[in-house]
mmCIF file of C-alpha atoms in Angstrom:
data_model
loop_
_atom_site.group_PDB
_atom_site.id
_atom_site.type_symbol
_atom_site.label_atom_id
_atom_site.label_comp_id
_atom_site.label_asym_id
_atom_site.label_seq_id
_atom_site.Cartn_x
_atom_site.Cartn_y
_atom_site.Cartn_z
ATOM 1 C CA MET F 5 -6.352 4.351 -176.962
ATOM 2 C CA VAL F 6 -2.681 3.841 -176.239
ATOM 3 C CA PHE F 7 -0.370 5.863 -178.479
ATOM 4 C CA GLY F 8 0.783 3.748 -181.414
ATOM 5 C CA GLN F 9 -1.778 1.032 -180.790
ATOM 6 C CA THR F 10 -4.488 0.438 -183.357
ATOM 7 C CA THR F 11 -7.859 -1.119 -182.699
ATOM 8 C CA SER F 12 -6.736 -4.390 -184.271
ATOM 9 C CA ASP F 13 -3.679 -4.507 -181.947
ATOM 10 C CA ARG F 14 -5.823 -4.683 -178.820
ATOM 11 C CA PRO F 15 -6.752 -8.138 -177.576
ATOM 12 C CA HIS F 16 -10.386 -9.095 -178.057
ATOM 13 C CA PRO F 17 -12.356 -10.871 -175.339
ATOM 14 C CA PRO F 18 -12.780 -14.536 -176.215
ATOM 15 C CA LEU F 19 -15.728 -15.809 -178.198
ATOM 16 C CA LEU F 20 -17.422 -18.861 -176.734
ATOM 17 C CA THR F 21 -19.012 -21.800 -178.516
ATOM 18 C CA LYS F 22 -22.572 -22.789 -177.693
ATOM 19 C CA GLN F 23 -21.180 -25.650 -175.581
ATOM 20 C CA GLU F 24 -18.920 -23.269 -173.632
ATOM 21 C CA THR F 25 -21.826 -20.875 -173.153
ATOM 22 C CA ALA F 26 -23.998 -23.685 -171.806
ATOM 23 C CA LYS F 27 -21.214 -24.655 -169.405
ATOM 24 C CA LEU F 28 -20.872 -21.029 -168.243
ATOM 25 C CA PHE F 29 -24.567 -21.056 -167.297
ATOM 26 C CA SER F 30 -24.502 -24.662 -166.012
ATOM 27 C CA THR F 31 -27.172 -25.634 -168.509
ATOM 28 C CA THR F 32 -27.561 -27.417 -171.851
ATOM 29 C CA THR F 33 -27.051 -26.226 -175.413
ATOM 30 C CA ARG F 34 -30.765 -26.778 -175.963
ATOM 31 C CA THR F 35 -31.508 -24.252 -173.218
ATOM 32 C CA VAL F 36 -29.090 -21.773 -174.819
ATOM 33 C CA ASP F 37 -31.021 -22.214 -178.104
ATOM 34 C CA ARG F 38 -34.308 -21.630 -176.264
ATOM 35 C CA TRP F 39 -32.931 -18.533 -174.517
ATOM 36 C CA LEU F 40 -31.887 -17.154 -177.899
ATOM 37 C CA ALA F 41 -35.328 -17.824 -179.384
ATOM 38 C CA GLU F 42 -37.054 -16.259 -176.357
ATOM 39 C CA GLN F 43 -34.606 -13.324 -176.309
ATOM 40 C CA VAL F 44 -33.480 -14.096 -172.753
ATOM 41 C CA LEU F 45 -29.822 -13.584 -173.661
ATOM 42 C CA PRO F 46 -28.762 -10.163 -174.961
ATOM 43 C CA ALA F 47 -28.806 -10.049 -178.756
ATOM 44 C CA SER F 48 -25.380 -8.392 -178.691
ATOM 45 C CA ALA F 49 -23.884 -11.584 -177.221
ATOM 46 C CA LYS F 50 -24.473 -13.619 -180.385
ATOM 47 C CA VAL F 51 -21.980 -13.474 -183.254
ATOM 48 C CA VAL F 52 -22.220 -15.478 -186.477
ATOM 49 C CA ILE F 53 -18.916 -16.144 -188.213
ATOM 50 C CA GLY F 54 -19.045 -18.119 -191.434
ATOM 51 C CA GLY F 55 -22.239 -19.832 -190.336
ATOM 52 C CA SER F 56 -20.860 -20.716 -186.888
ATOM 53 C CA VAL F 57 -22.520 -19.191 -183.836
ATOM 54 C CA ARG F 58 -20.265 -17.784 -181.129
ATOM 55 C CA PHE F 59 -20.985 -15.733 -178.029
ATOM 56 C CA ARG F 60 -19.137 -12.686 -176.715
ATOM 57 C CA SER F 61 -17.863 -13.693 -173.285
ATOM 58 C CA GLU F 62 -17.706 -10.076 -172.116
ATOM 59 C CA VAL F 63 -21.407 -9.513 -172.873
ATOM 60 C CA LEU F 64 -22.410 -12.772 -171.163
ATOM 61 C CA LEU F 65 -20.366 -11.988 -168.048
ATOM 62 C CA ASP F 66 -21.956 -8.512 -167.859
ATOM 63 C CA PHE F 67 -25.384 -10.148 -168.252
ATOM 64 C CA ILE F 68 -24.631 -12.550 -165.380
ATOM 65 C CA SER F 69 -23.348 -9.707 -163.211
ATOM 66 C CA ASP F 70 -26.430 -7.576 -163.899
ATOM 67 C CA ALA F 71 -28.799 -10.497 -163.241
ATOM 68 C CA SER F 72 -26.981 -11.307 -160.009
ATOM 69 C CA ALA F 73 -27.228 -7.702 -158.809
ATOM 70 C CA GLU F 74 -30.945 -7.632 -159.677
ATOM 71 C CA ALA F 75 -31.541 -10.890 -157.803
ATOM 72 C CA LYS F 76 -29.909 -9.381 -154.717
ATOM 73 C CA GLY F 77 -32.200 -6.370 -154.977
ATOM 74 C CA GLY F 78 -29.460 -3.962 -156.004
ATOM 75 C CA GLU F 79 -29.045 -1.764 -158.987
ATOM 76 C CA ALA F 80 -26.785 -3.021 -161.767
ATOM 77 C CA GLU F 81 -24.128 -0.504 -162.754
#
């Protein structure tokens, strides 16, 4: 933590809508719903705010990075 900076002062990674998440994965919102139901996406990516579903971009990008490393036969860090 930086001196004099509180947790709420730090910028938060953006939250994505279901449509933005689908675009990130080059798929449809229906597929995103299916991935949620089948627990393909990390549970920590999903956030519900006032009944609206959002996705933590940081978690999704880490998920993509890990999946990409696995596909190449490497170890994800």
